[in-house]
Amino acid sequence: MMFFLQLETNVKSELIFYDRPDTEGPKLSNYSKQEFQNNEEAIGLKKILESSLGLVGVVSKQRHLFMSGQTRIHVDDVKNLGHFMELEVMLKEGESLEYGEKIARELMTTLKVQKENLLSGSYINLLTSKGS
């Protein structure tokens, strides 16, 4: 379970809550998202969340988003970590987790992503284990 607060200049800020297991391989991710019209509101909420829950760390990244069918392809440049790609299959009503995994495997084959290149955990987990 994680909260992410995205604050950017001249862009709507978002608070995103993720509930997903920290395991290897494909996983079902449930999330809730709240957009803010201005950064002042988001910064106020950030202060409240930090005071009540603490702050584990800060992830600074630049993300490029591409779509392939119903799959969101995130290409991230993460400060102090490097470059990463994430495939997020957006399941439609009635589609199974197995069907989503099939879509992801096919796209991995197309993109020549090898199983040994897969990582588990979040960017913040990688940063804290690295000591950044």
mmCIF file of N, CA and C in Angstrom:
data_model
loop_
_atom_site.group_PDB
_atom_site.id
_atom_site.type_symbol
_atom_site.label_atom_id
_atom_site.label_comp_id
_atom_site.label_asym_id
_atom_site.label_seq_id
_atom_site.Cartn_x
_atom_site.Cartn_y
_atom_site.Cartn_z
ATOM 1 N N MET A 1 0.848 -1.158 0.000
ATOM 2 C CA MET A 1 0.000 0.000 0.000
ATOM 3 C C MET A 1 0.898 1.226 0.000
ATOM 4 N N MET A 2 0.685 2.139 -0.960
ATOM 5 C CA MET A 2 1.513 3.323 -1.087
ATOM 6 C C MET A 2 0.694 4.514 -1.531
ATOM 7 N N PHE A 3 1.123 5.696 -1.103
ATOM 8 C CA PHE A 3 0.580 6.953 -1.583
ATOM 9 C C PHE A 3 1.658 7.649 -2.388
ATOM 10 N N PHE A 4 1.278 8.228 -3.508
ATOM 11 C CA PHE A 4 2.189 9.039 -4.297
ATOM 12 C C PHE A 4 1.531 10.378 -4.545
ATOM 13 N N LEU A 5 2.261 11.434 -4.325
ATOM 14 C CA LEU A 5 1.762 12.771 -4.621
ATOM 15 C C LEU A 5 2.635 13.335 -5.718
ATOM 16 N N GLN A 6 2.034 13.556 -6.872
ATOM 17 C CA GLN A 6 2.756 14.085 -8.022
ATOM 18 C C GLN A 6 2.582 15.595 -8.056
ATOM 19 N N LEU A 7 3.659 16.306 -7.883
ATOM 20 C CA LEU A 7 3.646 17.767 -7.931
ATOM 21 C C LEU A 7 4.516 18.221 -9.091
ATOM 22 N N GLU A 8 3.932 18.946 -10.010
ATOM 23 C CA GLU A 8 4.680 19.465 -11.141
ATOM 24 C C GLU A 8 4.254 20.890 -11.411
ATOM 25 N N THR A 9 5.184 21.681 -11.907
ATOM 26 C CA THR A 9 4.880 23.057 -12.267
ATOM 27 C C THR A 9 4.027 23.071 -13.533
ATOM 28 N N ASN A 10 2.999 23.888 -13.536
ATOM 29 C CA ASN A 10 2.114 24.090 -14.696
ATOM 30 C C ASN A 10 1.368 22.825 -15.134
ATOM 31 N N VAL A 11 1.267 21.847 -14.257
ATOM 32 C CA VAL A 11 0.528 20.625 -14.555
ATOM 33 C C VAL A 11 -0.357 20.336 -13.350
ATOM 34 N N LYS A 12 -1.524 19.752 -13.584
ATOM 35 C CA LYS A 12 -2.385 19.374 -12.464
ATOM 36 C C LYS A 12 -1.656 18.372 -11.571
ATOM 37 N N SER A 13 -1.735 18.582 -10.280
ATOM 38 C CA SER A 13 -1.142 17.653 -9.325
ATOM 39 C C SER A 13 -2.110 16.510 -9.068
ATOM 40 N N GLU A 14 -1.566 15.352 -8.703
ATOM 41 C CA GLU A 14 -2.388 14.177 -8.428
ATOM 42 C C GLU A 14 -1.911 13.491 -7.159
ATOM 43 N N LEU A 15 -2.846 12.991 -6.390
ATOM 44 C CA LEU A 15 -2.556 12.079 -5.292
ATOM 45 C C LEU A 15 -3.046 10.718 -5.756
ATOM 46 N N ILE A 16 -2.159 9.729 -5.718
ATOM 47 C CA ILE A 16 -2.513 8.388 -6.181
ATOM 48 C C ILE A 16 -2.237 7.405 -5.054
ATOM 49 N N PHE A 17 -3.230 6.585 -4.738
ATOM 50 C CA PHE A 17 -3.085 5.521 -3.746
ATOM 51 C C PHE A 17 -3.046 4.200 -4.495
ATOM 52 N N TYR A 18 -1.962 3.431 -4.307
ATOM 53 C CA TYR A 18 -1.823 2.118 -4.935
ATOM 54 C C TYR A 18 -1.973 1.032 -3.892
ATOM 55 N N ASP A 19 -2.693 0.004 -4.250
ATOM 56 C CA ASP A 19 -2.785 -1.194 -3.418
ATOM 57 C C ASP A 19 -2.438 -2.365 -4.314
ATOM 58 N N ARG A 20 -1.192 -2.816 -4.199
ATOM 59 C CA ARG A 20 -0.741 -3.941 -5.016
ATOM 60 C C ARG A 20 0.323 -4.698 -4.246
ATOM 61 N N PRO A 21 0.408 -5.996 -4.478
ATOM 62 C CA PRO A 21 1.412 -6.786 -3.757
ATOM 63 C C PRO A 21 2.819 -6.447 -4.243
ATOM 64 N N ASP A 22 3.779 -6.543 -3.361
ATOM 65 C CA ASP A 22 5.180 -6.307 -3.705
ATOM 66 C C ASP A 22 5.817 -7.654 -4.021
ATOM 67 N N THR A 23 5.421 -8.222 -5.155
ATOM 68 C CA THR A 23 5.892 -9.539 -5.561
ATOM 69 C C THR A 23 6.456 -9.461 -6.971
ATOM 70 N N GLU A 24 7.200 -10.487 -7.357
ATOM 71 C CA GLU A 24 7.738 -10.542 -8.714
ATOM 72 C C GLU A 24 6.625 -10.878 -9.696
ATOM 73 N N GLY A 25 6.825 -10.470 -10.930
ATOM 74 C CA GLY A 25 5.918 -10.828 -12.003
ATOM 75 C C GLY A 25 4.683 -9.953 -12.061
ATOM 76 N N PRO A 26 3.783 -10.301 -12.968
ATOM 77 C CA PRO A 26 2.556 -9.514 -13.134
ATOM 78 C C PRO A 26 1.735 -9.513 -11.852
ATOM 79 N N LYS A 27 1.091 -8.387 -11.594
ATOM 80 C CA LYS A 27 0.276 -8.280 -10.384
ATOM 81 C C LYS A 27 -0.909 -7.377 -10.652
ATOM 82 N N LEU A 28 -1.975 -7.655 -9.945
ATOM 83 C CA LEU A 28 -3.166 -6.827 -10.042
ATOM 84 C C LEU A 28 -2.951 -5.595 -9.185
ATOM 85 N N SER A 29 -3.198 -4.424 -9.758
ATOM 86 C CA SER A 29 -2.994 -3.159 -9.060
ATOM 87 C C SER A 29 -4.305 -2.410 -9.004
ATOM 88 N N ASN A 30 -4.738 -2.104 -7.801
ATOM 89 C CA ASN A 30 -5.917 -1.259 -7.624
ATOM 90 C C ASN A 30 -5.428 0.108 -7.181
ATOM 91 N N TYR A 31 -6.062 1.144 -7.707
ATOM 92 C CA TYR A 31 -5.633 2.479 -7.322
ATOM 93 C C TYR A 31 -6.803 3.442 -7.305
ATOM 94 N N SER A 32 -6.607 4.516 -6.559
ATOM 95 C CA SER A 32 -7.545 5.629 -6.518
ATOM 96 C C SER A 32 -6.737 6.877 -6.805
ATOM 97 N N LYS A 33 -7.348 7.820 -7.509
ATOM 98 C CA LYS A 33 -6.619 9.016 -7.905
ATOM 99 C C LYS A 33 -7.461 10.251 -7.643
ATOM 100 N N GLN A 34 -6.826 11.289 -7.116
ATOM 101 C CA GLN A 34 -7.486 12.571 -6.904
ATOM 102 C C GLN A 34 -6.646 13.656 -7.563
ATOM 103 N N GLU A 35 -7.259 14.414 -8.473
ATOM 104 C CA GLU A 35 -6.556 15.523 -9.120
ATOM 105 C C GLU A 35 -6.820 16.816 -8.365
ATOM 106 N N PHE A 36 -5.839 17.707 -8.401
ATOM 107 C CA PHE A 36 -5.951 19.022 -7.788
ATOM 108 C C PHE A 36 -5.812 20.076 -8.873
ATOM 109 N N GLN A 37 -6.591 21.113 -8.785
ATOM 110 C CA GLN A 37 -6.559 22.168 -9.787
ATOM 111 C C GLN A 37 -5.345 23.078 -9.622
ATOM 112 N N ASN A 38 -4.784 23.119 -8.420
ATOM 113 C CA ASN A 38 -3.597 23.947 -8.212
ATOM 114 C C ASN A 38 -2.671 23.271 -7.210
ATOM 115 N N ASN A 39 -1.407 23.654 -7.298
ATOM 116 C CA ASN A 39 -0.398 23.026 -6.436
ATOM 117 C C ASN A 39 -0.553 23.404 -4.974
ATOM 118 N N GLU A 40 -1.179 24.547 -4.681
ATOM 119 C CA GLU A 40 -1.352 24.951 -3.284
ATOM 120 C C GLU A 40 -2.166 23.920 -2.518
ATOM 121 N N GLU A 41 -3.255 23.438 -3.128
ATOM 122 C CA GLU A 41 -4.065 22.402 -2.477
ATOM 123 C C GLU A 41 -3.257 21.135 -2.269
ATOM 124 N N ALA A 42 -2.513 20.747 -3.285
ATOM 125 C CA ALA A 42 -1.719 19.516 -3.198
ATOM 126 C C ALA A 42 -0.623 19.637 -2.150
ATOM 127 N N ILE A 43 0.022 20.778 -2.077
ATOM 128 C CA ILE A 43 1.086 20.984 -1.092
ATOM 129 C C ILE A 43 0.512 20.943 0.326
ATOM 130 N N GLY A 44 -0.691 21.508 0.509
ATOM 131 C CA GLY A 44 -1.342 21.441 1.817
ATOM 132 C C GLY A 44 -1.620 20.007 2.222
ATOM 133 N N LEU A 45 -2.131 19.207 1.285
ATOM 134 C CA LEU A 45 -2.388 17.796 1.584
ATOM 135 C C LEU A 45 -1.080 17.060 1.850
ATOM 136 N N LYS A 46 -0.036 17.371 1.091
ATOM 137 C CA LYS A 46 1.272 16.743 1.299
ATOM 138 C C LYS A 46 1.756 16.979 2.734
ATOM 139 N N LYS A 47 1.605 18.190 3.238
ATOM 140 C CA LYS A 47 2.032 18.503 4.607
ATOM 141 C C LYS A 47 1.252 17.673 5.622
ATOM 142 N N ILE A 48 -0.056 17.529 5.411
ATOM 143 C CA ILE A 48 -0.881 16.731 6.326
ATOM 144 C C ILE A 48 -0.471 15.263 6.293
ATOM 145 N N LEU A 49 -0.285 14.714 5.088
ATOM 146 C CA LEU A 49 0.109 13.308 4.964
ATOM 147 C C LEU A 49 1.483 13.061 5.586
ATOM 148 N N GLU A 50 2.430 13.956 5.346
ATOM 149 C CA GLU A 50 3.765 13.798 5.939
ATOM 150 C C GLU A 50 3.700 13.847 7.462
ATOM 151 N N SER A 51 2.900 14.759 8.004
ATOM 152 C CA SER A 51 2.787 14.883 9.462
ATOM 153 C C SER A 51 2.152 13.647 10.076
ATOM 154 N N SER A 52 1.170 13.078 9.394
ATOM 155 C CA SER A 52 0.449 11.945 9.971
ATOM 156 C C SER A 52 1.066 10.588 9.641
ATOM 157 N N LEU A 53 1.656 10.435 8.450
ATOM 158 C CA LEU A 53 2.160 9.133 8.024
ATOM 159 C C LEU A 53 3.682 9.059 7.900
ATOM 160 N N GLY A 54 4.333 10.219 7.862
ATOM 161 C CA GLY A 54 5.780 10.249 7.648
ATOM 162 C C GLY A 54 6.100 10.238 6.167
ATOM 163 N N LEU A 55 7.373 10.433 5.861
ATOM 164 C CA LEU A 55 7.837 10.465 4.470
ATOM 165 C C LEU A 55 8.933 9.438 4.312
ATOM 166 N N VAL A 56 8.730 8.486 3.414
ATOM 167 C CA VAL A 56 9.738 7.457 3.164
ATOM 168 C C VAL A 56 10.834 8.004 2.261
ATOM 169 N N GLY A 57 10.453 8.779 1.262
ATOM 170 C CA GLY A 57 11.433 9.327 0.335
ATOM 171 C C GLY A 57 10.748 10.064 -0.790
ATOM 172 N N VAL A 58 11.568 10.550 -1.713
ATOM 173 C CA VAL A 58 11.074 11.303 -2.866
ATOM 174 C C VAL A 58 11.621 10.649 -4.128
ATOM 175 N N VAL A 59 10.734 10.373 -5.075
ATOM 176 C CA VAL A 59 11.122 9.834 -6.377
ATOM 177 C C VAL A 59 10.984 10.965 -7.387
ATOM 178 N N SER A 60 12.086 11.269 -8.045
ATOM 179 C CA SER A 60 12.080 12.301 -9.081
ATOM 180 C C SER A 60 12.254 11.592 -10.420
ATOM 181 N N LYS A 61 11.257 11.729 -11.294
ATOM 182 C CA LYS A 61 11.324 11.007 -12.567
ATOM 183 C C LYS A 61 10.699 11.832 -13.676
ATOM 184 N N GLN A 62 11.104 11.483 -14.888
ATOM 185 C CA GLN A 62 10.456 12.016 -16.078
ATOM 186 C C GLN A 62 9.828 10.815 -16.773
ATOM 187 N N ARG A 63 8.522 10.913 -17.048
ATOM 188 C CA ARG A 63 7.791 9.787 -17.629
ATOM 189 C C ARG A 63 7.296 10.128 -19.026
ATOM 190 N N HIS A 64 7.448 9.146 -19.907
ATOM 191 C CA HIS A 64 6.857 9.220 -21.240
ATOM 192 C C HIS A 64 5.834 8.099 -21.311
ATOM 193 N N LEU A 65 4.651 8.418 -21.785
ATOM 194 C CA LEU A 65 3.563 7.438 -21.843
ATOM 195 C C LEU A 65 3.241 7.120 -23.292
ATOM 196 N N PHE A 66 3.194 5.822 -23.599
ATOM 197 C CA PHE A 66 2.811 5.333 -24.916
ATOM 198 C C PHE A 66 1.681 4.337 -24.728
ATOM 199 N N MET A 67 0.861 4.180 -25.727
ATOM 200 C CA MET A 67 -0.241 3.211 -25.679
ATOM 201 C C MET A 67 -0.058 2.169 -26.770
ATOM 202 N N SER A 68 -0.347 0.921 -26.423
ATOM 203 C CA SER A 68 -0.407 -0.170 -27.391
ATOM 204 C C SER A 68 -1.662 -0.956 -27.054
ATOM 205 N N GLY A 69 -2.721 -0.750 -27.841
ATOM 206 C CA GLY A 69 -4.002 -1.372 -27.511
ATOM 207 C C GLY A 69 -4.460 -0.876 -26.161
ATOM 208 N N GLN A 70 -4.722 -1.807 -25.258
ATOM 209 C CA GLN A 70 -5.179 -1.441 -23.918
ATOM 210 C C GLN A 70 -4.041 -1.421 -22.897
ATOM 211 N N THR A 71 -2.807 -1.363 -23.393
ATOM 212 C CA THR A 71 -1.639 -1.365 -22.519
ATOM 213 C C THR A 71 -0.968 -0.006 -22.505
ATOM 214 N N ARG A 72 -0.773 0.503 -21.292
ATOM 215 C CA ARG A 72 -0.019 1.740 -21.097
ATOM 216 C C ARG A 72 1.450 1.349 -20.932
ATOM 217 N N ILE A 73 2.311 1.936 -21.748
ATOM 218 C CA ILE A 73 3.746 1.677 -21.668
ATOM 219 C C ILE A 73 4.384 2.922 -21.063
ATOM 220 N N HIS A 74 4.905 2.788 -19.851
ATOM 221 C CA HIS A 74 5.555 3.893 -19.159
ATOM 222 C C HIS A 74 7.062 3.746 -19.374
ATOM 223 N N VAL A 75 7.693 4.764 -19.894
ATOM 224 C CA VAL A 75 9.151 4.797 -20.028
ATOM 225 C C VAL A 75 9.628 5.912 -19.110
ATOM 226 N N ASP A 76 10.345 5.536 -18.065
ATOM 227 C CA ASP A 76 10.733 6.462 -17.007
ATOM 228 C C ASP A 76 12.244 6.652 -16.939
ATOM 229 N N ASP A 77 12.655 7.885 -16.713
ATOM 230 C CA ASP A 77 14.034 8.224 -16.379
ATOM 231 C C ASP A 77 13.986 8.660 -14.916
ATOM 232 N N VAL A 78 14.494 7.813 -14.022
ATOM 233 C CA VAL A 78 14.399 8.055 -12.582
ATOM 234 C C VAL A 78 15.744 8.530 -12.056
ATOM 235 N N LYS A 79 15.714 9.708 -11.422
ATOM 236 C CA LYS A 79 16.934 10.293 -10.877
ATOM 237 C C LYS A 79 17.582 9.330 -9.878
ATOM 238 N N ASN A 80 18.871 9.110 -10.023
ATOM 239 C CA ASN A 80 19.693 8.238 -9.179
ATOM 240 C C ASN A 80 19.423 6.746 -9.366
ATOM 241 N N LEU A 81 18.586 6.384 -10.357
ATOM 242 C CA LEU A 81 18.329 4.960 -10.621
ATOM 243 C C LEU A 81 18.587 4.560 -12.068
ATOM 244 N N GLY A 82 18.116 5.364 -13.018
ATOM 245 C CA GLY A 82 18.299 5.014 -14.421
ATOM 246 C C GLY A 82 16.991 4.993 -15.187
ATOM 247 N N HIS A 83 16.966 4.201 -16.243
ATOM 248 C CA HIS A 83 15.836 4.144 -17.162
ATOM 249 C C HIS A 83 15.063 2.840 -16.970
ATOM 250 N N PHE A 84 13.735 2.944 -17.000
ATOM 251 C CA PHE A 84 12.875 1.795 -16.770
ATOM 252 C C PHE A 84 11.670 1.846 -17.700
ATOM 253 N N MET A 85 11.086 0.667 -17.910
ATOM 254 C CA MET A 85 9.850 0.574 -18.672
ATOM 255 C C MET A 85 8.876 -0.289 -17.873
ATOM 256 N N GLU A 86 7.625 0.146 -17.838
ATOM 257 C CA GLU A 86 6.577 -0.610 -17.155
ATOM 258 C C GLU A 86 5.422 -0.817 -18.128
ATOM 259 N N LEU A 87 4.898 -2.028 -18.149
ATOM 260 C CA LEU A 87 3.712 -2.329 -18.946
ATOM 261 C C LEU A 87 2.528 -2.429 -18.001
ATOM 262 N N GLU A 88 1.505 -1.659 -18.283
ATOM 263 C CA GLU A 88 0.303 -1.642 -17.441
ATOM 264 C C GLU A 88 -0.896 -1.969 -18.324
ATOM 265 N N VAL A 89 -1.329 -3.216 -18.256
ATOM 266 C CA VAL A 89 -2.488 -3.645 -19.037
ATOM 267 C C VAL A 89 -3.740 -3.214 -18.288
ATOM 268 N N MET A 90 -4.552 -2.416 -18.937
ATOM 269 C CA MET A 90 -5.794 -1.928 -18.337
ATOM 270 C C MET A 90 -6.901 -2.933 -18.679
ATOM 271 N N LEU A 91 -7.235 -3.773 -17.704
ATOM 272 C CA LEU A 91 -8.250 -4.793 -17.931
ATOM 273 C C LEU A 91 -9.628 -4.163 -18.077
ATOM 274 N N LYS A 92 -10.370 -4.679 -19.016
ATOM 275 C CA LYS A 92 -11.744 -4.217 -19.218
ATOM 276 C C LYS A 92 -12.685 -5.108 -18.406
ATOM 277 N N GLU A 93 -13.884 -4.629 -18.202
ATOM 278 C CA GLU A 93 -14.908 -5.377 -17.454
ATOM 279 C C GLU A 93 -15.003 -6.809 -17.989
ATOM 280 N N GLY A 94 -14.871 -7.770 -17.096
ATOM 281 C CA GLY A 94 -15.014 -9.174 -17.460
ATOM 282 C C GLY A 94 -13.729 -9.841 -17.921
ATOM 283 N N GLU A 95 -12.647 -9.087 -18.121
ATOM 284 C CA GLU A 95 -11.388 -9.700 -18.544
ATOM 285 C C GLU A 95 -10.640 -10.229 -17.324
ATOM 286 N N SER A 96 -10.013 -11.388 -17.509
ATOM 287 C CA SER A 96 -9.329 -12.045 -16.399
ATOM 288 C C SER A 96 -7.892 -11.565 -16.269
ATOM 289 N N LEU A 97 -7.324 -11.804 -15.094
ATOM 290 C CA LEU A 97 -5.920 -11.505 -14.852
ATOM 291 C C LEU A 97 -5.046 -12.298 -15.825
ATOM 292 N N GLU A 98 -5.429 -13.524 -16.105
ATOM 293 C CA GLU A 98 -4.670 -14.371 -17.032
ATOM 294 C C GLU A 98 -4.651 -13.761 -18.440
ATOM 295 N N TYR A 99 -5.769 -13.191 -18.867
ATOM 296 C CA TYR A 99 -5.834 -12.548 -20.174
ATOM 297 C C TYR A 99 -4.893 -11.336 -20.210
ATOM 298 N N GLY A 100 -4.875 -10.560 -19.132
ATOM 299 C CA GLY A 100 -3.964 -9.419 -19.045
ATOM 300 C C GLY A 100 -2.508 -9.847 -19.092
ATOM 301 N N GLU A 101 -2.193 -10.935 -18.406
ATOM 302 C CA GLU A 101 -0.829 -11.462 -18.425
ATOM 303 C C GLU A 101 -0.438 -11.899 -19.829
ATOM 304 N N LYS A 102 -1.377 -12.496 -20.565
ATOM 305 C CA LYS A 102 -1.118 -12.928 -21.953
ATOM 306 C C LYS A 102 -0.782 -11.712 -22.815
ATOM 307 N N ILE A 103 -1.541 -10.638 -22.667
ATOM 308 C CA ILE A 103 -1.277 -9.413 -23.429
ATOM 309 C C ILE A 103 0.125 -8.893 -23.091
ATOM 310 N N ALA A 104 0.465 -8.859 -21.808
ATOM 311 C CA ALA A 104 1.772 -8.355 -21.377
ATOM 312 C C ALA A 104 2.900 -9.228 -21.920
ATOM 313 N N ARG A 105 2.747 -10.550 -21.858
ATOM 314 C CA ARG A 105 3.784 -11.459 -22.371
ATOM 315 C C ARG A 105 4.001 -11.248 -23.872
ATOM 316 N N GLU A 106 2.909 -11.102 -24.617
ATOM 317 C CA GLU A 106 3.033 -10.881 -26.067
ATOM 318 C C GLU A 106 3.757 -9.568 -26.365
ATOM 319 N N LEU A 107 3.445 -8.528 -25.616
ATOM 320 C CA LEU A 107 4.099 -7.241 -25.812
ATOM 321 C C LEU A 107 5.570 -7.314 -25.406
ATOM 322 N N MET A 108 5.869 -8.050 -24.333
ATOM 323 C CA MET A 108 7.260 -8.236 -23.927
ATOM 324 C C MET A 108 8.052 -8.926 -25.033
ATOM 325 N N THR A 109 7.455 -9.912 -25.676
ATOM 326 C CA THR A 109 8.115 -10.606 -26.785
ATOM 327 C C THR A 109 8.366 -9.633 -27.931
ATOM 328 N N THR A 110 7.357 -8.849 -28.275
ATOM 329 C CA THR A 110 7.487 -7.867 -29.355
ATOM 330 C C THR A 110 8.595 -6.860 -29.055
ATOM 331 N N LEU A 111 8.675 -6.411 -27.797
ATOM 332 C CA LEU A 111 9.667 -5.408 -27.392
ATOM 333 C C LEU A 111 11.017 -6.024 -27.013
ATOM 334 N N LYS A 112 11.110 -7.365 -27.108
ATOM 335 C CA LYS A 112 12.335 -8.101 -26.775
ATOM 336 C C LYS A 112 12.779 -7.882 -25.323
ATOM 337 N N VAL A 113 11.810 -7.859 -24.417
ATOM 338 C CA VAL A 113 12.094 -7.755 -22.986
ATOM 339 C C VAL A 113 12.309 -9.162 -22.453
ATOM 340 N N GLN A 114 13.487 -9.398 -21.876
ATOM 341 C CA GLN A 114 13.820 -10.703 -21.333
ATOM 342 C C GLN A 114 13.367 -10.813 -19.883
ATOM 343 N N LYS A 115 12.953 -12.013 -19.470
ATOM 344 C CA LYS A 115 12.480 -12.227 -18.104
ATOM 345 C C LYS A 115 13.534 -11.835 -17.073
ATOM 346 N N GLU A 116 14.810 -12.070 -17.370
ATOM 347 C CA GLU A 116 15.872 -11.745 -16.406
ATOM 348 C C GLU A 116 16.065 -10.232 -16.213
ATOM 349 N N ASN A 117 15.455 -9.427 -17.068
ATOM 350 C CA ASN A 117 15.538 -7.973 -16.924
ATOM 351 C C ASN A 117 14.402 -7.393 -16.092
ATOM 352 N N LEU A 118 13.470 -8.232 -15.649
ATOM 353 C CA LEU A 118 12.342 -7.752 -14.853
ATOM 354 C C LEU A 118 12.773 -7.466 -13.422
ATOM 355 N N LEU A 119 12.176 -6.428 -12.853
ATOM 356 C CA LEU A 119 12.447 -6.056 -11.469
ATOM 357 C C LEU A 119 11.154 -6.132 -10.669
ATOM 358 N N SER A 120 11.277 -6.326 -9.376
ATOM 359 C CA SER A 120 10.101 -6.234 -8.514
ATOM 360 C C SER A 120 10.329 -5.073 -7.554
ATOM 361 N N GLY A 121 9.265 -4.592 -6.984
ATOM 362 C CA GLY A 121 9.372 -3.476 -6.057
ATOM 363 C C GLY A 121 9.170 -2.147 -6.766
ATOM 364 N N SER A 122 9.053 -1.117 -5.964
ATOM 365 C CA SER A 122 8.797 0.221 -6.489
ATOM 366 C C SER A 122 10.104 1.005 -6.587
ATOM 367 N N TYR A 123 10.048 2.141 -7.237
ATOM 368 C CA TYR A 123 11.224 3.011 -7.323
ATOM 369 C C TYR A 123 11.698 3.413 -5.928
ATOM 370 N N ILE A 124 10.763 3.710 -5.044
ATOM 371 C CA ILE A 124 11.173 4.137 -3.704
ATOM 372 C C ILE A 124 11.869 2.985 -2.974
ATOM 373 N N ASN A 125 11.421 1.741 -3.199
ATOM 374 C CA ASN A 125 12.119 0.574 -2.607
ATOM 375 C C ASN A 125 13.542 0.478 -3.144
ATOM 376 N N LEU A 126 13.699 0.663 -4.449
ATOM 377 C CA LEU A 126 15.025 0.590 -5.061
ATOM 378 C C LEU A 126 15.929 1.709 -4.543
ATOM 379 N N LEU A 127 15.370 2.920 -4.424
ATOM 380 C CA LEU A 127 16.168 4.044 -3.928
ATOM 381 C C LEU A 127 16.594 3.859 -2.481
ATOM 382 N N THR A 128 15.678 3.412 -1.623
ATOM 383 C CA THR A 128 16.036 3.246 -0.214
ATOM 384 C C THR A 128 17.021 2.101 -0.014
ATOM 385 N N SER A 129 16.901 1.038 -0.803
ATOM 386 C CA SER A 129 17.862 -0.070 -0.678
ATOM 387 C C SER A 129 19.238 0.345 -1.197
ATOM 388 N N LYS A 130 19.255 1.284 -2.136
ATOM 389 C CA LYS A 130 20.518 1.804 -2.690
ATOM 390 C C LYS A 130 21.144 2.836 -1.766
ATOM 391 N N GLY A 131 20.323 3.389 -0.861
ATOM 392 C CA GLY A 131 20.825 4.401 0.063
ATOM 393 C C GLY A 131 20.774 5.814 -0.499
ATOM 394 N N SER A 132 19.968 6.032 -1.537
ATOM 395 C CA SER A 132 19.869 7.373 -2.149
ATOM 396 C C SER A 132 18.847 8.220 -1.455
#
